[in-house]
mmCIF file with all atom_site columns, C-alpha atoms and ligand atoms in Angstrom:
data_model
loop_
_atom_site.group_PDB
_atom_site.id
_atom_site.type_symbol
_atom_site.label_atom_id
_atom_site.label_alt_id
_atom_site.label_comp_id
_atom_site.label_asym_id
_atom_site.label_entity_id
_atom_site.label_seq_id
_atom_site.pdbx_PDB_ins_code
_atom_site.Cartn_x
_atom_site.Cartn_y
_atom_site.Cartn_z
_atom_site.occupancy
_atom_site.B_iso_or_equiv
_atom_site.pdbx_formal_charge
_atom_site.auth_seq_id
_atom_site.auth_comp_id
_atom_site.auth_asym_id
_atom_site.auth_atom_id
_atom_site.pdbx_PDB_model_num
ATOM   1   C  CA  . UNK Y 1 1   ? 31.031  -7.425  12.526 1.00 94.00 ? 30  UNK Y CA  1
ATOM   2   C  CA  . UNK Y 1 2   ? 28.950  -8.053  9.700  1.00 97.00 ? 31  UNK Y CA  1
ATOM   3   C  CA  . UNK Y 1 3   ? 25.839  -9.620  9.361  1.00 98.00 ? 32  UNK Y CA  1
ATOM   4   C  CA  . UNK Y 1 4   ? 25.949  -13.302 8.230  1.00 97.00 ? 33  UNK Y CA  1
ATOM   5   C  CA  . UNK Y 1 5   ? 23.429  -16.271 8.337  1.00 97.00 ? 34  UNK Y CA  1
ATOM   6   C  CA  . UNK Y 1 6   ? 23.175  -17.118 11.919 1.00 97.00 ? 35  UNK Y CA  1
ATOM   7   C  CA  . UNK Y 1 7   ? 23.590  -13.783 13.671 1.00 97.00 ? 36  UNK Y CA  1
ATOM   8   C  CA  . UNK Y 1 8   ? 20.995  -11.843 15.975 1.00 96.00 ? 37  UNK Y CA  1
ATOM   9   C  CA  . UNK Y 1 9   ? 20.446  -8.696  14.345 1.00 96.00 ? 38  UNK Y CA  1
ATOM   10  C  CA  . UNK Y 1 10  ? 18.522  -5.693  15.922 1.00 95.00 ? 39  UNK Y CA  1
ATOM   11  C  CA  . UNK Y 1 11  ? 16.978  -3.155  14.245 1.00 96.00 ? 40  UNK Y CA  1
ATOM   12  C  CA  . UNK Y 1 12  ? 15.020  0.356   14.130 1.00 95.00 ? 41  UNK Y CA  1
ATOM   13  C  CA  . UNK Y 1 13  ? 12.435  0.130   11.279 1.00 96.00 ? 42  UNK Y CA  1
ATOM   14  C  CA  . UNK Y 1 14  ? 9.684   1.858   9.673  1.00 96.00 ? 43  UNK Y CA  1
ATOM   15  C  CA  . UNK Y 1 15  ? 7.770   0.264   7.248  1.00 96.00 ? 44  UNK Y CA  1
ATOM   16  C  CA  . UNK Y 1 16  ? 5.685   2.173   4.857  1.00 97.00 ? 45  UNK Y CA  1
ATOM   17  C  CA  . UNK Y 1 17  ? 3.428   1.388   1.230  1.00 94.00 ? 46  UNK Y CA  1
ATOM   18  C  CA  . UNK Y 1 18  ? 4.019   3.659   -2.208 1.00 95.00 ? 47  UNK Y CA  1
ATOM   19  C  CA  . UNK Y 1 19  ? 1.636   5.882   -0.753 1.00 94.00 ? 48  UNK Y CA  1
ATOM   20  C  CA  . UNK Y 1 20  ? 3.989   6.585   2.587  1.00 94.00 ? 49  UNK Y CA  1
ATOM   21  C  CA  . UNK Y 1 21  ? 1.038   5.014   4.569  1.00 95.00 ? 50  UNK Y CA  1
ATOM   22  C  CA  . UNK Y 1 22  ? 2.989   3.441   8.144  1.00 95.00 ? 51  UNK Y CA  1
ATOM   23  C  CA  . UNK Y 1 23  ? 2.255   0.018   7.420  1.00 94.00 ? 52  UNK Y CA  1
ATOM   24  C  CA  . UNK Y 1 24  ? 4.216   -0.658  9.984  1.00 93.00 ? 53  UNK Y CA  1
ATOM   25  C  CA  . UNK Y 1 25  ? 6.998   -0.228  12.702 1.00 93.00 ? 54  UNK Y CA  1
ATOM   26  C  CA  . UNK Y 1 26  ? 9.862   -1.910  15.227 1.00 90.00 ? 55  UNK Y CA  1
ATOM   27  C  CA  . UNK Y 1 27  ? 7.692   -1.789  18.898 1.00 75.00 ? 56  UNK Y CA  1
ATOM   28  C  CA  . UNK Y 1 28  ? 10.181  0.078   21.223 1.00 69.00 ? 57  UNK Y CA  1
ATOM   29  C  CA  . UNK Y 1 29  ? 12.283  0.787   18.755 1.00 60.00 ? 58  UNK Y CA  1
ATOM   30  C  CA  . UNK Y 1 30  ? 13.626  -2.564  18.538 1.00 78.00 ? 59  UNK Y CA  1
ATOM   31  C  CA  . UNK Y 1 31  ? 13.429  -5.692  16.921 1.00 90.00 ? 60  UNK Y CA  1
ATOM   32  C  CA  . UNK Y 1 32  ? 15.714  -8.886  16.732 1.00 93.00 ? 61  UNK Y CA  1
ATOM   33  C  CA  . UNK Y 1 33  ? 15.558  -11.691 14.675 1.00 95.00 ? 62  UNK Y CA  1
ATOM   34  C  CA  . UNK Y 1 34  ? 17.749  -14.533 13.466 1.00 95.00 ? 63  UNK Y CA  1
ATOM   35  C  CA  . UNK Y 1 35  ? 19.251  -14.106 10.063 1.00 97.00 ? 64  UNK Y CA  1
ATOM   36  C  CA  . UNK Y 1 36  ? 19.003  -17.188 7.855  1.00 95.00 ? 65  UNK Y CA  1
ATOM   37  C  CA  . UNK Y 1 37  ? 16.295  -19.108 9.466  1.00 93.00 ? 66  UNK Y CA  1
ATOM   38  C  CA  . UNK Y 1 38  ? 12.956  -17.555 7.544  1.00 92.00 ? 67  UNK Y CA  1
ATOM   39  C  CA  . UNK Y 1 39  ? 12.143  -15.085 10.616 1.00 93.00 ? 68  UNK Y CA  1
ATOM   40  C  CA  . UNK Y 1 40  ? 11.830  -12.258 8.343  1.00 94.00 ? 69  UNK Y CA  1
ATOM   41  C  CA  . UNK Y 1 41  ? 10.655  -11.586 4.840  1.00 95.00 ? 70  UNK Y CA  1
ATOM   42  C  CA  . UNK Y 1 42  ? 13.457  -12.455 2.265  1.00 96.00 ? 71  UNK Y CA  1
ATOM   43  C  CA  . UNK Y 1 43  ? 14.006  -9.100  0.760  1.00 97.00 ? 72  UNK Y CA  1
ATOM   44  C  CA  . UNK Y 1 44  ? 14.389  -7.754  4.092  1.00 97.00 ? 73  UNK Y CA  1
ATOM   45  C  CA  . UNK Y 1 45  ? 17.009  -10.586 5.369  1.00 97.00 ? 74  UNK Y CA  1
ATOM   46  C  CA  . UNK Y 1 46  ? 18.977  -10.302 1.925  1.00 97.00 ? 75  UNK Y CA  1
ATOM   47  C  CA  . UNK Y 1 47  ? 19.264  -6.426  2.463  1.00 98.00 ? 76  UNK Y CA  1
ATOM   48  C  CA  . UNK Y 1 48  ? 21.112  -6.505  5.672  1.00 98.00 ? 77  UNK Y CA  1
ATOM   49  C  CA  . UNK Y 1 49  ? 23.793  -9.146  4.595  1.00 98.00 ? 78  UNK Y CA  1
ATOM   50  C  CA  . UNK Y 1 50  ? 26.935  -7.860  5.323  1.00 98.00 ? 79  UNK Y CA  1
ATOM   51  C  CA  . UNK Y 1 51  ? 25.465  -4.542  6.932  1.00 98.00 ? 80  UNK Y CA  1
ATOM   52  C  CA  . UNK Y 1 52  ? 26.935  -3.881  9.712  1.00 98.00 ? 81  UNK Y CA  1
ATOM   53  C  CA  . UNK Y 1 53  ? 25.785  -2.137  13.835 1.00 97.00 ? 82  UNK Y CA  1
ATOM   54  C  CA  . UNK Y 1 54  ? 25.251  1.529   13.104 1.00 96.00 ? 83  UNK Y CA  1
ATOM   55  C  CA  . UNK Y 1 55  ? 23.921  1.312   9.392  1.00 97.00 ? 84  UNK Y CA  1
ATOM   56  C  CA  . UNK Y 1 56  ? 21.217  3.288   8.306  1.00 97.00 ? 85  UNK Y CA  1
ATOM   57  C  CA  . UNK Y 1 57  ? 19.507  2.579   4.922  1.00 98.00 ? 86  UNK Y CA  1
ATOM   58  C  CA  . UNK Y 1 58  ? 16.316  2.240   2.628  1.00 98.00 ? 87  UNK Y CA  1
ATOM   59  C  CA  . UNK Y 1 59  ? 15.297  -0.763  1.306  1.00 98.00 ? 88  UNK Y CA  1
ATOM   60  C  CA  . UNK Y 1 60  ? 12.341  -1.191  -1.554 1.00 98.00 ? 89  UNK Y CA  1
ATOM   61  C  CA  . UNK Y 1 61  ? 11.518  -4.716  -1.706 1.00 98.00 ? 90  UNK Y CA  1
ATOM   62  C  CA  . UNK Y 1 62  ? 9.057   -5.998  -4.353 1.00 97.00 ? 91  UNK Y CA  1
ATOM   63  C  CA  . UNK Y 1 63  ? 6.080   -8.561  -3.273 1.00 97.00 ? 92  UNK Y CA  1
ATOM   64  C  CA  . UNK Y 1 64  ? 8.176   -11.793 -4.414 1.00 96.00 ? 93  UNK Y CA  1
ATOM   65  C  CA  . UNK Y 1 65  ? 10.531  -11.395 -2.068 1.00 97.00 ? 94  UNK Y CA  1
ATOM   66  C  CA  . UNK Y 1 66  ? 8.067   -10.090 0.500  1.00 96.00 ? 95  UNK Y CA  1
ATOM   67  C  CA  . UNK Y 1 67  ? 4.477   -11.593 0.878  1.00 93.00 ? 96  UNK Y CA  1
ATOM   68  C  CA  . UNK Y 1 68  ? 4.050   -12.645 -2.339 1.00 94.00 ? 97  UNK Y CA  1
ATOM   69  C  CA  . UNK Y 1 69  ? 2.268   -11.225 -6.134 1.00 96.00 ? 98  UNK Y CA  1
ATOM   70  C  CA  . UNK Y 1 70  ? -1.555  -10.817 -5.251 1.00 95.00 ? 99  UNK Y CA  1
ATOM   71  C  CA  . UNK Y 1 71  ? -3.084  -14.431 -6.645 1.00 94.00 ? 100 UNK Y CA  1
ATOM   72  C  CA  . UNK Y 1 72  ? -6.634  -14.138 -7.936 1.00 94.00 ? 101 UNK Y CA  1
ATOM   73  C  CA  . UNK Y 1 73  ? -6.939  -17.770 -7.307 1.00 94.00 ? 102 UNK Y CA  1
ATOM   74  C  CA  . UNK Y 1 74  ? -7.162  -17.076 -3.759 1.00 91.00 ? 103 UNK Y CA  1
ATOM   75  C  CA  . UNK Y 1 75  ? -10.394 -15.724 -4.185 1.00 93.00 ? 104 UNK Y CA  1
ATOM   76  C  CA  . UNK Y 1 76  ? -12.875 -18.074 -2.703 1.00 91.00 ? 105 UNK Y CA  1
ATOM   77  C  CA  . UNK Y 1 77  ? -16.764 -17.912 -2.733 1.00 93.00 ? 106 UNK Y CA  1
ATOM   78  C  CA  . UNK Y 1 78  ? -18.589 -19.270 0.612  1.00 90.00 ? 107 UNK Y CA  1
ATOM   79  C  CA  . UNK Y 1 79  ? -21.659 -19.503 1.346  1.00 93.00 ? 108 UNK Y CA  1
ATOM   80  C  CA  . UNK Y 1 80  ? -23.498 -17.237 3.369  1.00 92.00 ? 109 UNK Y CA  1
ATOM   81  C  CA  . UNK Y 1 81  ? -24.895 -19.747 5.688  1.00 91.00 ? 110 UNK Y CA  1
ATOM   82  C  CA  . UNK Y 1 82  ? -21.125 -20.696 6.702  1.00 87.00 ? 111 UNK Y CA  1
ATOM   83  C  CA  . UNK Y 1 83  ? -20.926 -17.592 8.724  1.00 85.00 ? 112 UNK Y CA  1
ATOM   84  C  CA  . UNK Y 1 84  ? -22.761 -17.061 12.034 1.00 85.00 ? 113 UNK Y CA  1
ATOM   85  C  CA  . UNK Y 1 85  ? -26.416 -15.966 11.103 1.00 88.00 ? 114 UNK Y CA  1
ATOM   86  C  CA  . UNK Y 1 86  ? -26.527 -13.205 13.577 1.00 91.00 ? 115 UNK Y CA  1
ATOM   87  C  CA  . UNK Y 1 87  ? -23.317 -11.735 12.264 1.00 87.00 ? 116 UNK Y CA  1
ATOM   88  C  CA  . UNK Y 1 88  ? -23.476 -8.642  9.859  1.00 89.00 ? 117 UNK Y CA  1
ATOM   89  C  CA  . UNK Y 1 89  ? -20.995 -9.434  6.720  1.00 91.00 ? 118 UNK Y CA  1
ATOM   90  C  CA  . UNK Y 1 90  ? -19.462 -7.040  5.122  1.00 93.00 ? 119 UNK Y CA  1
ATOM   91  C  CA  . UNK Y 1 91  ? -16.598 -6.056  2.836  1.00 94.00 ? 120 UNK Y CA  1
ATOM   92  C  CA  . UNK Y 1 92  ? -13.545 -5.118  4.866  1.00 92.00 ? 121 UNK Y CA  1
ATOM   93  C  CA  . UNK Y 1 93  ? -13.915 -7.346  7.468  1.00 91.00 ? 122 UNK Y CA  1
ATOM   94  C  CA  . UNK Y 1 94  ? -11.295 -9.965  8.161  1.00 88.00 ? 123 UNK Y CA  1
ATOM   95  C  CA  . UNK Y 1 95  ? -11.438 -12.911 10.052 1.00 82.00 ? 124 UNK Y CA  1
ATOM   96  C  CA  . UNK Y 1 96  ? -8.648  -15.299 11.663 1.00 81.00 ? 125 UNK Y CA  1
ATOM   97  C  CA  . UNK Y 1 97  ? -8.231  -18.976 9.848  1.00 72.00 ? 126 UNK Y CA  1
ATOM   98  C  CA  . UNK Y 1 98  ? -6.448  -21.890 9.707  1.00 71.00 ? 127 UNK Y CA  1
ATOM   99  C  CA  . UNK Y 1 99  ? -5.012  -22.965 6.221  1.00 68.00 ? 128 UNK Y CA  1
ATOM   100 C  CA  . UNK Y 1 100 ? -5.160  -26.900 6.209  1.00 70.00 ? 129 UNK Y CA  1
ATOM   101 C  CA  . UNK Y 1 101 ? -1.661  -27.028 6.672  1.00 74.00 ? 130 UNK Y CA  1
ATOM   102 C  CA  . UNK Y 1 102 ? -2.546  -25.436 10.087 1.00 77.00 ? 131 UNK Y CA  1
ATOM   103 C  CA  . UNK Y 1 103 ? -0.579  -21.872 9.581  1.00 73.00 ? 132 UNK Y CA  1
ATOM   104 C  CA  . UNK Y 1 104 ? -3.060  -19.137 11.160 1.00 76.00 ? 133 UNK Y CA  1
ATOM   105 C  CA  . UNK Y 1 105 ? -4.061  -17.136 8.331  1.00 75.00 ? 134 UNK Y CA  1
ATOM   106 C  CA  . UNK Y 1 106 ? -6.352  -13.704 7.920  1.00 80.00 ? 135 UNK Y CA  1
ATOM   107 C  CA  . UNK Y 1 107 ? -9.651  -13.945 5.413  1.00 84.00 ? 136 UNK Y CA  1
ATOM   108 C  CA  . UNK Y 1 108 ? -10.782 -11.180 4.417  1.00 90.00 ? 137 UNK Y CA  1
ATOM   109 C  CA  . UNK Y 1 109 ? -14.286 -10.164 3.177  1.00 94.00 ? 138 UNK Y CA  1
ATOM   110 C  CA  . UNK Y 1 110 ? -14.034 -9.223  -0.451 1.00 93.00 ? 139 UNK Y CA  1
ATOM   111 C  CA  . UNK Y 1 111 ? -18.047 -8.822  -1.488 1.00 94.00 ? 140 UNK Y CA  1
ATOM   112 C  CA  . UNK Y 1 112 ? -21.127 -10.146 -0.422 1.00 93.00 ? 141 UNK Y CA  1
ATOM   113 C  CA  . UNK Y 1 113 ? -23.548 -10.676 -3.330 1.00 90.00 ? 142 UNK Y CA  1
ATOM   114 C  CA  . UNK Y 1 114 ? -27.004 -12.445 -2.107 1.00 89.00 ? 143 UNK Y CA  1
ATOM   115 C  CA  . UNK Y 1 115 ? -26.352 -15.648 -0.531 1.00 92.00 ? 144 UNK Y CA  1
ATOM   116 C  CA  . UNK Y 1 116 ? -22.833 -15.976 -1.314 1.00 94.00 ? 145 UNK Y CA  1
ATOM   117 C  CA  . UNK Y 1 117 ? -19.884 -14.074 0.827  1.00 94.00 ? 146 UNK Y CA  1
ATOM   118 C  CA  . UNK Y 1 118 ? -16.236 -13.571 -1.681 1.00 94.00 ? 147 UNK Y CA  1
ATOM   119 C  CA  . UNK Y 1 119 ? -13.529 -14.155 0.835  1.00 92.00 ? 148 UNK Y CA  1
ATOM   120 C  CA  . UNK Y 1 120 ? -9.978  -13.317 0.157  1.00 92.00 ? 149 UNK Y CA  1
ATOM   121 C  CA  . UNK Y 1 121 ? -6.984  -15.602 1.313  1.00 87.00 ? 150 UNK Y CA  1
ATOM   122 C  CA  . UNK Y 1 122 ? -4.473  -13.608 -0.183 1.00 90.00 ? 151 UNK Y CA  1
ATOM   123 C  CA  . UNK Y 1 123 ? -2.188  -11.957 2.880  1.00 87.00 ? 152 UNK Y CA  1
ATOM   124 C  CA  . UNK Y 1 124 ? -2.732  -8.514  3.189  1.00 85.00 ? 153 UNK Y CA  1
ATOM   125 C  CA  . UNK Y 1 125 ? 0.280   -7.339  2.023  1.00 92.00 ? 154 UNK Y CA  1
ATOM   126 C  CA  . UNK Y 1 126 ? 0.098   -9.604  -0.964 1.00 93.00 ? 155 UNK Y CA  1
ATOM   127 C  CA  . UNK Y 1 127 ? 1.186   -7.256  -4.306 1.00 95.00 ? 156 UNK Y CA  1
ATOM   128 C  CA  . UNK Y 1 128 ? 2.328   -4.443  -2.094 1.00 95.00 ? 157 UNK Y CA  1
ATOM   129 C  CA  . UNK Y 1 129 ? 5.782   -3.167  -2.701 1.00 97.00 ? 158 UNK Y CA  1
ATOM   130 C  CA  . UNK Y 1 130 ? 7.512   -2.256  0.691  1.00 97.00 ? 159 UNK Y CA  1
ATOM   131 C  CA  . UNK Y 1 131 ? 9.995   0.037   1.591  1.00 98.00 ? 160 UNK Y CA  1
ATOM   132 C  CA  . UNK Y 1 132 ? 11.785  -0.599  4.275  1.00 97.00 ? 161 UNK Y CA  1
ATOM   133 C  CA  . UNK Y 1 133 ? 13.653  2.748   6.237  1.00 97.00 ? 162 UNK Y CA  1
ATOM   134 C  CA  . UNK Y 1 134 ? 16.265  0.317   8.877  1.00 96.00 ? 163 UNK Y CA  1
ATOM   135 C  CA  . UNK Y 1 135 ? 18.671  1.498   11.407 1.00 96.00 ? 164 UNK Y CA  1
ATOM   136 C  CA  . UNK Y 1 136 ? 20.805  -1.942  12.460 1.00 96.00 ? 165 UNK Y CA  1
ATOM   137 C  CA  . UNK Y 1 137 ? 21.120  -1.766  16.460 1.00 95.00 ? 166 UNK Y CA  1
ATOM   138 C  CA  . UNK Y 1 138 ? 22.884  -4.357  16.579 1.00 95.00 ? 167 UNK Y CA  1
ATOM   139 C  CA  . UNK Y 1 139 ? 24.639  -7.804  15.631 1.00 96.00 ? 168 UNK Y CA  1
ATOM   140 C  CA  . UNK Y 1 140 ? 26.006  -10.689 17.547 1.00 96.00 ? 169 UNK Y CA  1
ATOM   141 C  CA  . UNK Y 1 141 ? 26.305  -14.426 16.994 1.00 96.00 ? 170 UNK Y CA  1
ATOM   142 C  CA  . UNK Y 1 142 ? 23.526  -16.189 17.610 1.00 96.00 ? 171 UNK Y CA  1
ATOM   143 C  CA  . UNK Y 1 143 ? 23.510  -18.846 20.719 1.00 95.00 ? 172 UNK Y CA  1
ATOM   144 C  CA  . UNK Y 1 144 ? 23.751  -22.880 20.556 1.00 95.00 ? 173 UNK Y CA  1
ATOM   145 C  CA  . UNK Y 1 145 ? 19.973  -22.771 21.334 1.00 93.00 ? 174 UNK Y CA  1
ATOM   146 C  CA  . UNK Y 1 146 ? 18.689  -19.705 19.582 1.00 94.00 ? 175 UNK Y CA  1
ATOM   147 C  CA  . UNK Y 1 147 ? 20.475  -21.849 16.795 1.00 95.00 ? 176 UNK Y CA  1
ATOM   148 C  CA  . UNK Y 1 148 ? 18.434  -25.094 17.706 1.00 94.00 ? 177 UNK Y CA  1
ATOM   149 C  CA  . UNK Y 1 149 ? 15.673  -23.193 17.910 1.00 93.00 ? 178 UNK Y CA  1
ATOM   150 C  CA  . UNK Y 1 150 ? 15.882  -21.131 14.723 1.00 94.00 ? 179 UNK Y CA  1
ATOM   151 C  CA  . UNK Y 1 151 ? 14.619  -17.667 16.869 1.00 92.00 ? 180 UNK Y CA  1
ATOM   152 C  CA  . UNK Y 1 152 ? 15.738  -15.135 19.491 1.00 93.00 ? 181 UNK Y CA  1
ATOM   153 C  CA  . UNK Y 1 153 ? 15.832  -15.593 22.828 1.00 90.00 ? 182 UNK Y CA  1
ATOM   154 C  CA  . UNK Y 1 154 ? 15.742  -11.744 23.987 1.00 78.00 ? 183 UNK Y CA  1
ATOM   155 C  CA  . UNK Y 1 155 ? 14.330  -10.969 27.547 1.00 65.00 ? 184 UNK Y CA  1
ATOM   156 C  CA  . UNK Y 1 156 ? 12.291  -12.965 29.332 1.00 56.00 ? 185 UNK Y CA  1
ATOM   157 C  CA  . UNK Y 1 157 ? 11.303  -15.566 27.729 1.00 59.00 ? 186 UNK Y CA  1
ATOM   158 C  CA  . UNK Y 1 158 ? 11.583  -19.031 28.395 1.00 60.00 ? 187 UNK Y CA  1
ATOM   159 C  CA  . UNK Y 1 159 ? 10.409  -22.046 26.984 1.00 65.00 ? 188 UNK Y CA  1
ATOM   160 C  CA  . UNK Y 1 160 ? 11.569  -25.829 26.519 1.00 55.00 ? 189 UNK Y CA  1
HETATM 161 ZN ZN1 . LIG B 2 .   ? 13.271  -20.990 21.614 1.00 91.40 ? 210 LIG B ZN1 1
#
């Protein structure tokens, strides 16, 4: 069977940066998602289109069809006294936020010059290109209410 919008697909991935740094990689060696409904980057979702259980591949996928070009206008300067006073600031830290559209977000510490802290909204893996290494698991049609849904019901879990 091949993959098409609205199938569970499984898959064995590692997930590294031009530099072969592990960026990242599928927990347990599996990882399931439903095709066509925005559960996985785009470049990764149009790859495995009419891939099929038992196909092993490499995928580079280029930061507009991943998390996006790095965007300078994300840059944002705070003030210092925004940020608990008894916190040390630095560059490299990163902190969890809420865009105002309510999607959790990481900021990240850019520079701190005097009283004024440069945070970055830009995701982390803005401007990186990824390559993908997959191994697809497996593939079956999703259910009625994975499909209402629009994700996986693997294992346990169980919600209204
Ligand atoms: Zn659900």
């Amino acid at each position: 069977m091949k993959i098409q919008n609205n199938h569970v697909v499984s898959v064995k991935y590692v997930l590294t940066d031009n530099d072969n740094n592990i960026i990242d990689k599928s927990e347990d060696g599996k990882f399931s998602f439903l095709i066509g409904k925005g559960n996985i980057i785009p470049g990764l979702e149009n790859a495995l289109i009419d891939k099929a259980q038992g196909d092993v591949f490499d995928v580079q996928i280029e930061p507009k069809d991943a998390y996006g070009e790095y965007n300078k206008a994300l840059i944002h300067k705070v003030p210092r006294t925004q940020f608990p006073p008894d916190m040390d600031i630095e560059a490299g830290m990163q902190f969890q936020g809420q865009t105002p559209e309510g999607q959790m977000t990481v900021v990240k510490v850019k520079e701190v010059a005097g009283n004024d802290v440069m945070v970055d909204n830009n995701h982390p893996l803005a401007g990186v290109q990824l390559n993908f290494a997959v191994e697809v698991t497996g593939v079956r049609e999703a259910s009625k209410t994975e499909l209402e849904h629009g994700h996986v019901h693997d294992g346990n879990e169980h919600h209204g």
